[in-house]
Coordinates of C-alpha atoms and ligand atoms in Angstrom, one line a residue:
X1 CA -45.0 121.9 21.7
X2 CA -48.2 123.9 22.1
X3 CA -49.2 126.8 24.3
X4 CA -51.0 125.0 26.2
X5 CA -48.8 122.0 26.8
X6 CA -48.1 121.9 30.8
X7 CA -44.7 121.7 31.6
X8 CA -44.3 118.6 34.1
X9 CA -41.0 117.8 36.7
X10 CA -39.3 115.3 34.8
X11 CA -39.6 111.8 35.6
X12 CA -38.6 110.4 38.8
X13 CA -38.0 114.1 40.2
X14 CA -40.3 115.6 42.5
X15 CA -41.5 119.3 44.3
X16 CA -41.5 118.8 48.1
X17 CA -44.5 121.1 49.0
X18 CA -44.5 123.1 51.6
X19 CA -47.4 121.3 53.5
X20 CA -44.1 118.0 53.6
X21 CA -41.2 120.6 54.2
X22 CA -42.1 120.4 57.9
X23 CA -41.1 116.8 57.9
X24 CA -38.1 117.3 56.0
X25 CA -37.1 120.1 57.9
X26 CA -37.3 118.0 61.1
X27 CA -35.4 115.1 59.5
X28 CA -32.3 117.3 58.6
X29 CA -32.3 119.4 61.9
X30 CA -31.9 116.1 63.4
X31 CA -29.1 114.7 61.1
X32 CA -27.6 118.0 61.3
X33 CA -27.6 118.8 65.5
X34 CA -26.2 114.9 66.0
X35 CA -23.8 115.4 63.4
X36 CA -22.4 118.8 64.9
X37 CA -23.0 117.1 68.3
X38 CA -19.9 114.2 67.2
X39 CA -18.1 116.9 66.2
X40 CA -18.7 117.1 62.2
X41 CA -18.8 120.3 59.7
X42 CA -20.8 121.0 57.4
X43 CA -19.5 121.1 53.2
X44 CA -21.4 122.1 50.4
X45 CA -19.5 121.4 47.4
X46 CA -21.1 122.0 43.5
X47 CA -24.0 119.9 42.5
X48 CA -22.0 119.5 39.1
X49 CA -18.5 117.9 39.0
X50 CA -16.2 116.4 36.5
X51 CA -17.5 113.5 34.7
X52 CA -13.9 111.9 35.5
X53 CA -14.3 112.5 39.0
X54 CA -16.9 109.8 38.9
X55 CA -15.6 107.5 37.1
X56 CA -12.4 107.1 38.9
X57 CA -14.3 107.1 42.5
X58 CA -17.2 105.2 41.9
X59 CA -15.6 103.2 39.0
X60 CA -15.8 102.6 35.7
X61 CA -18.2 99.1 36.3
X62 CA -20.8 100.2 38.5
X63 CA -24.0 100.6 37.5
X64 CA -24.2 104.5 38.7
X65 CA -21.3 105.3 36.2
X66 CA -22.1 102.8 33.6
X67 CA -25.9 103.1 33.5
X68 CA -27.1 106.3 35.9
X69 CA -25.3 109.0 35.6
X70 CA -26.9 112.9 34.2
X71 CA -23.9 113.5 32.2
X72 CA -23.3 116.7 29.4
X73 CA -20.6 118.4 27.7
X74 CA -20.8 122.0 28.2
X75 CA -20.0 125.1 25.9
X76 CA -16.7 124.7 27.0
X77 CA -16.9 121.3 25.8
X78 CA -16.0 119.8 29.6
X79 CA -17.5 117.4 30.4
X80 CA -19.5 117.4 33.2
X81 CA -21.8 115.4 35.6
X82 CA -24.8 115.8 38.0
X83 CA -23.4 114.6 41.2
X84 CA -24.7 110.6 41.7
X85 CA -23.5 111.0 45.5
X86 CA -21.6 113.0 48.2
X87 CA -18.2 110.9 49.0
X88 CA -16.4 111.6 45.3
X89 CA -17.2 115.8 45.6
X90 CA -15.9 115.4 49.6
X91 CA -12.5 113.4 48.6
X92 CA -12.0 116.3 45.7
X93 CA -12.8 119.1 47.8
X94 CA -10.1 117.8 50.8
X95 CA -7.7 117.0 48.5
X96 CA -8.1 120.2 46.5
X97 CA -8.1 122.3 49.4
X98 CA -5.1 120.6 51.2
X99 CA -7.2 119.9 54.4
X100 CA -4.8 117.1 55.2
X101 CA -2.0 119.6 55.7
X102 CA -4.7 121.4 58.5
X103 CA -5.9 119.1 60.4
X104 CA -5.1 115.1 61.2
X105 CA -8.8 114.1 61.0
X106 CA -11.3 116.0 59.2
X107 CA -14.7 115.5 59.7
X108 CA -17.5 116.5 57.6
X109 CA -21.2 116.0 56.8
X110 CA -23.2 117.3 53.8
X111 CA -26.9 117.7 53.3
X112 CA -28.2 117.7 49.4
X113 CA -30.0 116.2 45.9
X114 CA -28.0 113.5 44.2
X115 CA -28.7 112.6 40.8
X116 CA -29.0 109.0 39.3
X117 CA -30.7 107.8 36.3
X118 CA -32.4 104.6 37.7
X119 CA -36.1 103.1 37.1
X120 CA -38.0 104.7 39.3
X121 CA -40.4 103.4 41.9
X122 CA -41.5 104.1 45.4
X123 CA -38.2 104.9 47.2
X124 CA -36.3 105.3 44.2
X125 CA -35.8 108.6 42.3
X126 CA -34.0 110.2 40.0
X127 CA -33.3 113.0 41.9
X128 CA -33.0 112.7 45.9
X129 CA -31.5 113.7 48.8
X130 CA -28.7 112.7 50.4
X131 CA -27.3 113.5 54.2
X132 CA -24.2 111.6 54.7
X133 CA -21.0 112.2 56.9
X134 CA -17.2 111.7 55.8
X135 CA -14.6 111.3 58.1
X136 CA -10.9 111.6 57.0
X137 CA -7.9 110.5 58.3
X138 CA -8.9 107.9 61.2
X139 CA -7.9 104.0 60.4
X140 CA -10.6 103.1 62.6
X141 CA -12.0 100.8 64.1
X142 CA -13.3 103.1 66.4
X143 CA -14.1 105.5 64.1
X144 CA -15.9 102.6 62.2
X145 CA -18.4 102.0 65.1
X146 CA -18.8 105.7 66.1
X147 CA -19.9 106.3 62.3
X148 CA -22.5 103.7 62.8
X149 CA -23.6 104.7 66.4
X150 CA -24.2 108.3 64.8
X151 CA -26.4 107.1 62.1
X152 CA -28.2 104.2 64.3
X153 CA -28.8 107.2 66.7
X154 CA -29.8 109.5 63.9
X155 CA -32.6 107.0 62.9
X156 CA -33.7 106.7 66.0
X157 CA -33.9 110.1 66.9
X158 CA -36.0 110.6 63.6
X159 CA -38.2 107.8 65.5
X160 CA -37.7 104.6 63.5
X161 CA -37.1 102.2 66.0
X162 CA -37.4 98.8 63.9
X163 CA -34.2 98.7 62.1
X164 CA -31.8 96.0 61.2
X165 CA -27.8 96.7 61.4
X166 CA -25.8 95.0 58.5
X167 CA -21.8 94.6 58.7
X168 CA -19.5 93.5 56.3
X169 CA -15.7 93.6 55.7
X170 CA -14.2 93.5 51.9
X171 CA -10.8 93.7 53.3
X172 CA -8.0 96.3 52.1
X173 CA -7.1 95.7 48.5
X174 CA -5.3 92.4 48.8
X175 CA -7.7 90.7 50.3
X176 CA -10.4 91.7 48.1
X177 CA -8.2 90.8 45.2
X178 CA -7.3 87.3 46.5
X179 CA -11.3 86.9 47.1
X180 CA -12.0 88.3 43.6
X181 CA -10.3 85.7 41.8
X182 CA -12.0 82.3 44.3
X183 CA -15.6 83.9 43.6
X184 CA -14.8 84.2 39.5
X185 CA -13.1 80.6 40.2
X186 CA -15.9 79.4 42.0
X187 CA -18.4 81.3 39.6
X188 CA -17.3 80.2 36.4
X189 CA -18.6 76.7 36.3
X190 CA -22.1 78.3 36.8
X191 CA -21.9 80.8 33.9
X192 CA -24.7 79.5 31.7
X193 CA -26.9 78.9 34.8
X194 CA -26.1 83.1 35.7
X195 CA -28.4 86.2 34.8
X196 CA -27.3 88.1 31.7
X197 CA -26.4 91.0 33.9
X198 CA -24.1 88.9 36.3
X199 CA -22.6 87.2 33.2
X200 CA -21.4 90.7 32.2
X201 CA -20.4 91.3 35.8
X202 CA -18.3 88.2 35.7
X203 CA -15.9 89.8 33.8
X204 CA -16.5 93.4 34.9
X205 CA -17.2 93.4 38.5
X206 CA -17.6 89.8 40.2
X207 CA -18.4 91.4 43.8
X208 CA -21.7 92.8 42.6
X209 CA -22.3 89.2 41.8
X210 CA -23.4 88.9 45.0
X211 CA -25.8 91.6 45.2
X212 CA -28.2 90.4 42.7
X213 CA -31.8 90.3 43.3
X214 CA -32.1 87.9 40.7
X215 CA -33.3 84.4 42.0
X216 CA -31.3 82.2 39.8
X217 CA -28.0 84.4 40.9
X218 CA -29.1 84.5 44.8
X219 CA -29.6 80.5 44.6
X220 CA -25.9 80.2 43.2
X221 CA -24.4 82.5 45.3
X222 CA -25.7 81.3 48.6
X223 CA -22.8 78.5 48.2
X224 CA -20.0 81.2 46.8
X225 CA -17.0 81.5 49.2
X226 CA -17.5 84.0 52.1
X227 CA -15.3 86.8 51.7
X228 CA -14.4 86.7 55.7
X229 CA -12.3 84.0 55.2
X230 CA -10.1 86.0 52.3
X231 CA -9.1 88.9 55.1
X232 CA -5.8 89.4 56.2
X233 CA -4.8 89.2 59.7
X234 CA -4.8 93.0 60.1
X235 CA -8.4 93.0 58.4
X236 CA -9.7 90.5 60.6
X237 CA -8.6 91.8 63.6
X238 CA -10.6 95.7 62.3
X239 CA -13.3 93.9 61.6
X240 CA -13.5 91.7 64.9
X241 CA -12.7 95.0 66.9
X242 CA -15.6 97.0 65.5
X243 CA -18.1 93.9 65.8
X244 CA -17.0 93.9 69.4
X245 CA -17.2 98.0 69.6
X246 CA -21.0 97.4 68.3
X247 CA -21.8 95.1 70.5
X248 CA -20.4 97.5 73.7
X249 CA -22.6 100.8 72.4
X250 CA -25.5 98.5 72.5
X251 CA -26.1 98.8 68.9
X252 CA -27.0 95.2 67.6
X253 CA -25.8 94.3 64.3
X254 CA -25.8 91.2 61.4
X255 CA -22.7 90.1 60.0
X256 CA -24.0 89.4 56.4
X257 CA -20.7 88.4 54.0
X258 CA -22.3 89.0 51.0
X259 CA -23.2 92.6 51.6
X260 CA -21.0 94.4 48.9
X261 CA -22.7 98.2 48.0
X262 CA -22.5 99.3 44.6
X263 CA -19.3 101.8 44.6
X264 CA -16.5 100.5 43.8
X265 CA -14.2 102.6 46.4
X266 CA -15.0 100.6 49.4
X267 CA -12.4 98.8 51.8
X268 CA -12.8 96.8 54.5
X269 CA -15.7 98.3 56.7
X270 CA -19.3 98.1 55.1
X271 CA -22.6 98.6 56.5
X272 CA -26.0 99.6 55.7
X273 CA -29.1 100.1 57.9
X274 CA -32.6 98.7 56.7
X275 CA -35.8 99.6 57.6
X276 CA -38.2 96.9 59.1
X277 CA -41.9 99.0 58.9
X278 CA -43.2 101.6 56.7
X279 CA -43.9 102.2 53.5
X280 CA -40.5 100.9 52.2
X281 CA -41.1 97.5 49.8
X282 CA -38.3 96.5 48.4
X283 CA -36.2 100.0 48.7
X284 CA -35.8 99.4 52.6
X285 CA -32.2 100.3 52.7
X286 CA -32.6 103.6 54.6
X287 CA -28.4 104.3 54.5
X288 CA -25.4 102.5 53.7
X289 CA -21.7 103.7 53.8
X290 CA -18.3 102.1 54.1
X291 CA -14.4 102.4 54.7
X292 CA -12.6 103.9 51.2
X293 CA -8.6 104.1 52.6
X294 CA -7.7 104.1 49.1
X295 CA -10.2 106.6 47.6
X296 CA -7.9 109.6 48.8
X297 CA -4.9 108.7 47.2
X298 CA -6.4 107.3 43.9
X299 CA -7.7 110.3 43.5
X300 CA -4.0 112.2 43.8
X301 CA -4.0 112.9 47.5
X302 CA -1.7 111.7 50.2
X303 CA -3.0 108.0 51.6
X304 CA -5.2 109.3 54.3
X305 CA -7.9 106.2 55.6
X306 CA -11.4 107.1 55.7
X307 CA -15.2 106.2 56.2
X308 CA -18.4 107.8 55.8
X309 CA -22.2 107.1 55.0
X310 CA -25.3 108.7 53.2
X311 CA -28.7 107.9 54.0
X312 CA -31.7 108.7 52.1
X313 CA -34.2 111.5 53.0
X314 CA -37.2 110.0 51.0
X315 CA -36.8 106.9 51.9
X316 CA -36.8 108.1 55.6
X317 CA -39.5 109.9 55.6
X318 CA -41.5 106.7 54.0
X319 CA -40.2 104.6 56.4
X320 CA -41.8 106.8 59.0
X321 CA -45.1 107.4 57.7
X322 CA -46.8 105.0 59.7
X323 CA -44.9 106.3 63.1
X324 CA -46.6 108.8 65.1
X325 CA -45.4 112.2 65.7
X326 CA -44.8 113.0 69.3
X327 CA -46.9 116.4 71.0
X328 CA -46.1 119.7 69.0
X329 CA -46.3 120.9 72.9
X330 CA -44.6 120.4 75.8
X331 CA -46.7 122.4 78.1
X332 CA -50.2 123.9 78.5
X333 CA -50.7 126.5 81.1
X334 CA -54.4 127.3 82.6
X335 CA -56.3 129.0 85.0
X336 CA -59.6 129.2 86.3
X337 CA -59.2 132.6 87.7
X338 CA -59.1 135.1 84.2
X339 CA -57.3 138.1 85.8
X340 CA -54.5 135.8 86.4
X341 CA -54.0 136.1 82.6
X342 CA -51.1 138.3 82.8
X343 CA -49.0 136.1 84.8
X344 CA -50.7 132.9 82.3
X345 CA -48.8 135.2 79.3
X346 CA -45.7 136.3 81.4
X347 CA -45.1 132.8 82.4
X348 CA -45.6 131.7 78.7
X349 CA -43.0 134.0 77.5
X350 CA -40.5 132.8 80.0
X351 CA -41.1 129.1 79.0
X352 CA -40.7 129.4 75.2
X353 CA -37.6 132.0 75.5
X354 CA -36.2 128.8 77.8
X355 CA -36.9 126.4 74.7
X356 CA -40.0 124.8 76.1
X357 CA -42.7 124.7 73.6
X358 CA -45.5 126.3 75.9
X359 CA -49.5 127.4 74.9
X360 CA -52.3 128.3 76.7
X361 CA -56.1 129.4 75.5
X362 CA -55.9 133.1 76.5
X363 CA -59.8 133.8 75.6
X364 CA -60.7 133.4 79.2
X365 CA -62.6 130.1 78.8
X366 CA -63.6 127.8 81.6
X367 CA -61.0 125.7 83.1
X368 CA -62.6 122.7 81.9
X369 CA -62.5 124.1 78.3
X370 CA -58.8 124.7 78.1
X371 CA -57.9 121.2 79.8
X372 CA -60.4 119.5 76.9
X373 CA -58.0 121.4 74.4
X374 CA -54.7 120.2 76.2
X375 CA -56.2 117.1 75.8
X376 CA -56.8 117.3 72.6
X377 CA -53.7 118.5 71.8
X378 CA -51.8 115.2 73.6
X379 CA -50.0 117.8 75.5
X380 CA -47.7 115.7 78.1
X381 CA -48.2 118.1 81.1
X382 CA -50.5 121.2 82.2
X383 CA -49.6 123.9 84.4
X384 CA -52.4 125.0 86.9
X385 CA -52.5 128.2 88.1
X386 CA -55.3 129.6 90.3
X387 CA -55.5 132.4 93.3
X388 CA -54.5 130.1 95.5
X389 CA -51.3 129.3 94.1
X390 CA -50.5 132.2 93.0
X391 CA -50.8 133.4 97.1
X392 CA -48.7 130.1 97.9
X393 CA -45.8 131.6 94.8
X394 CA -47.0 127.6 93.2
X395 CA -48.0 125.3 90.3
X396 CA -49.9 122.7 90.0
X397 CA -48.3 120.4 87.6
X398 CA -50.5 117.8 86.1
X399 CA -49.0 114.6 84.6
X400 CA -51.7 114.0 81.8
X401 CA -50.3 110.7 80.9
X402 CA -49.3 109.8 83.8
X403 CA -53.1 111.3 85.7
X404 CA -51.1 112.6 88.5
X405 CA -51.1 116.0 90.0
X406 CA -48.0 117.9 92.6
X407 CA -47.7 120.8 93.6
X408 CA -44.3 122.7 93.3
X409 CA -42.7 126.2 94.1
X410 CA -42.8 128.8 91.0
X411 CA -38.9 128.9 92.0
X412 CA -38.2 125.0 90.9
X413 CA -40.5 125.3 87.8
X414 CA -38.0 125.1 84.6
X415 CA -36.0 122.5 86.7
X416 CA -39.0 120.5 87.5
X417 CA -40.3 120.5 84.1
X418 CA -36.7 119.8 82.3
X419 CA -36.3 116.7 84.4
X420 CA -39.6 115.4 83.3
X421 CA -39.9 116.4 79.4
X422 CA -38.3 113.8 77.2
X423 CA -35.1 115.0 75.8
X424 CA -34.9 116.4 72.6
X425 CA -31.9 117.8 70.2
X426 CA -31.3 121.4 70.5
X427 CA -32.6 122.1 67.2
X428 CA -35.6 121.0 67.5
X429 CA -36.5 122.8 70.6
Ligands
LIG501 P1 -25.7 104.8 48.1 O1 -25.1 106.2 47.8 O2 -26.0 104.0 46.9 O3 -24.8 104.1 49.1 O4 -27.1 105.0 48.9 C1 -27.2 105.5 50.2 C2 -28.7 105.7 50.5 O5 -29.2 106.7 49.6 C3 -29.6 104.5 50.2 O6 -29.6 103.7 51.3 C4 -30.9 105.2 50.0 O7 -31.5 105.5 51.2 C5 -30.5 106.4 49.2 N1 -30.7 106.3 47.8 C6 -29.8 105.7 46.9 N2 -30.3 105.8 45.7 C7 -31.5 106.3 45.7 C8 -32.5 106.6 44.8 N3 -32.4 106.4 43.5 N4 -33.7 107.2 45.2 C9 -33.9 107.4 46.5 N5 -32.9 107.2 47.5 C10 -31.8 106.6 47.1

C-alpha cells in the first residue's frame, strides 16, 4: 500500500458524525429512561466472547454462526468472536456471576455495536447497534406482554407511530420437535421444487424454511402445517394469555405462524415489530426478540425461563427520517417593556433549572420581533410579560397553536405550564 493510499472504514461499518449523534443520543435516552422506568439495569459485557459461546446459543445452523460471524484466534490461540448480538454475552454473564442465587428475576438491558458479516444494504451493516432488554427468571406470560408493551412504547416514544405487531409461539421444546418433523414430512415431497439454500436447511434447520424470502419457497410454504396447532396445552394456553394481555394494554398485534427469527435459542414466545414508513425497504424489521427458557441451562446454568428483545438503532433512526421532530423549546418568554429584562432572565433560569426548555431574545428587540422568532422556532407557548403584569404579579400565556391567550398568577406558573406541555421522559428534559 502506498503513502498516499486513504485508509477507508471497512465495508458495511460506518462513523456516526457528530452532526447525527444528536439523534442517536435521543434514541438511546429514550430506550434507556423506559427501560429504567420498568425497572431494568443496565450490563455492559465485552464486545469479544468465546467463539463457543455462539455457537451453542445461537446454534451451530444459523446463518449468524454458519455464515456471519467476525471470528479469530488470538496469540493465545482462543478462539474468539465479535459479539453477533446481546442475549448469548447476557445468559454468560448471569450465569457466570451467579445472579440467579441474588435475585428471582433479573432484569437487564444493554446498549452497544454488534457484529455480523452480512451483505450489506440500506439497513443492514456489518457493524450496528443494538439496545435490547433481557429478563430472567419470569415464565411469563405477563412478562411476555410487558416486554412488548416496553418496546411498542419505546417506538413510540422515539415517534414512529405506523408500526405493525407480529406474534408467534414455537412452543417449548416438544412441541417444536413434534412440528419439526410434520414441516420436513410435509416438505419433503417438494424438495426439487425448493431453493438451494432451503434444500440445505431441510436437513439442517427446517424452521428457517419458513422464513425465506425466496418466492418459489414462500409459494410452498404458504400450505406448510401451522406450528399453532403442534403446541401443547401448557403452550397454548401462554400463548392465548399473552394475545389476550396485548389486546388489554391496547397494543394491537398479528398472529403470523410462520414467523420463526433466526436464533436458534427461541421458545415459545416470538415477536418482532416492523416499520410501516420511512426509509426502511425491505429491512423494515425495526426489533425482534423472543422467549429462550432453555438458553440458561444449555448453557450450564440452573433452568431459569427467560425473554428479551433487541432492536436496531440504524434502522430506527431510518425509519424516522421522514417524521418530524417536535419544538427544541417549550417556552419563549418576551416583553415589550426592556427593563423588565432582569426578571425575563431570572424567570428563564427558574424554568430551565425546573426542566422546561425555556429562551427568550434578550437584545431588547420589539415585541413583535421576538414573537416572529417564537414563531419561527414552532415554540408551543409564549410567556408575556409587560408592566402591567408585572404590577398585577401575572403572565400572559399564549397558546401559539392553539391562538389563545389567559392570563394567570406568577404563583401558578410551573403548574400551569406542566399541565399543558406534552409529556416527555425525564431524560430528555
Ligand atoms: P436479531 O438480533 O437478528 O433478532 O435482530 C434484532 C434487530 O437488530 C433487527 O430487527 C434489526 O433492527 C437489527 N439488526 C439485525 N441485524 C442487523 C444488521 N445487519 N444491520 C442493521 N441492523 C440489524
Amino acid at each position: 500500500m502506498s503513502a498516499s493510499t486513504r485508509i477507508r472504514a471497512v465495508k458495511g461499518m460506518h462513523d456516526v458524525l457528530p452532526q447525527a449523534m444528536a439523534r442517536w443520543k435521543r434514541v438511546e435516552a429514550l430506550f434507556r429512561d423506559l427501560a429504567e422506568r420498568h425497572g431494568y439495569a443496565e450490563i455492559r459485557t465485552p464486545l469479544v466472547e468465546p467463539t463457543s459461546l455462539f455457537v451453542r446459543s445461537i446454534g451451530e445452523s444459523t446463518d449468524i454462526v454458519g455464515k456471519e460471524m467476525y471470528s479469530f484466534v488470538d496469540k493465545g490461540e482462543d478462539s474468539l468472536t465479535l459479539r453477533p448480538e446481546g442475549t448469548a454475552s447476557a445468559v454468560r454473564a448471569y450465569i457466570e456471576h451467579e445472579i440467579h442465587a441474588q435475585e428471582a428475576v433479573t432484569k437487564w438491558y444493554y446498549i452497544g455495536p454488534m457484529f455480523r458479516r452480512e451483505r450489506p444494504a440500506r439497513g443492514r451493516y456489518r457493524q450496528f447497534w443494538q439496545a435490547g432488554i433481557e429478563c430472567f427468571g419470569d415464565p411469563g406470560p405477563y412478562s411476555d406482554a410487558e416486554a412488548i408493551a416496553l418496546l411498542v412504547e419505546v417506538l413510540r416514544a422515539i415517534g414512529l407511530s405506523e408500526l405493525e405487531v407480529v406474534v408467534n409461539s414455537i412452543g417449548s421444546r416438544s412441541s417444536k420437535e413434534r412440528y419439526r418433523q410434520a414441516l420436513v414430512e410435509f416438505l419433503k415431497p417438494h424438495k426439487e421444487a425448493l431453493s438451494l439454500e432451503s434444500q440445505r436447511r431441510l436437513e439442517t434447520n427446517p424452521l428457517r424454511i419458513l422464513d425465506s424470502k425466496d418466492p418459489k419457497d414462500q409459494a410452498i410454504c404458504k400450505n406448510a402445517p401451522a406450528i399453532l396447532d403442534f403446541l401443547s396445552e401448557q403452550d397454548r394456553a401462554h400463548f392465548e394469555s399473552l394475545c389476550e394481555l396485548l389486546a388489554r394494554l391496547g397494543i394491537e398485534s398479528r398472529v403470523d405462524p410462520h414467523l420463526v427469527r433466526g436464533l436458534d435459542y427461541y421458545s415459545r414466545t416470538l415477536f418482532e415489530v416492523r416499520g410501516k414508513g420511512g426509509e426502511l425497504g425491505a429491512q423494515n424489521a425495526l426489533a425482534g426478540g423472543g422467549r429462550y427458557d432453555e438458553l440458561v441451562e444449555a448453557l450450564g446454568g440452573p433452568p431459569t425461563p427467560a425473554i428479551g428483545f433487541a432492536m436496531g438503532i440504524e434502522r430506527i433512526l431510518l425509519a424516522c427520517e421522514n417524521t418530524q421532530e417536535g419544538p427544541s423549546l417549550d417556552v419563549w418568554v418576551a416583553t415589550p417593556d426592556p427593563s423588565l429584562l432582569p426578571c425575563v432572565l431570572e424567570l428563564l433560569t427558574l424554568l430551565r433549572r425546573d426542566g422546561i426548555r425555556a429562551d427568550a431574545d434578550l437584545r431588547g428587540t420589539s415585541l413583535r420581533s421576538q414573537l416572529r422568532r417564537a414563531q419561527k422556532k414552532g415554540v408551543p407557548f409564549v410567556l408575556l410579560l409587560g408592566p402591567e403584569e408585572e404590577a398585577k404579579s401575572t403572565f400572559r400565556l399564549k397558546d401559539m397553536e392553539g391562538h389563545s391567550e389567559e392570563e394567570i398568577p406568577q404563583s401558578a406558573l410551573f403548574f400551569e405550564l406542566k399541565r399543558r406541555l406534552p409529556k416527555r421522559s425525564p431524560s430528555a428534559l
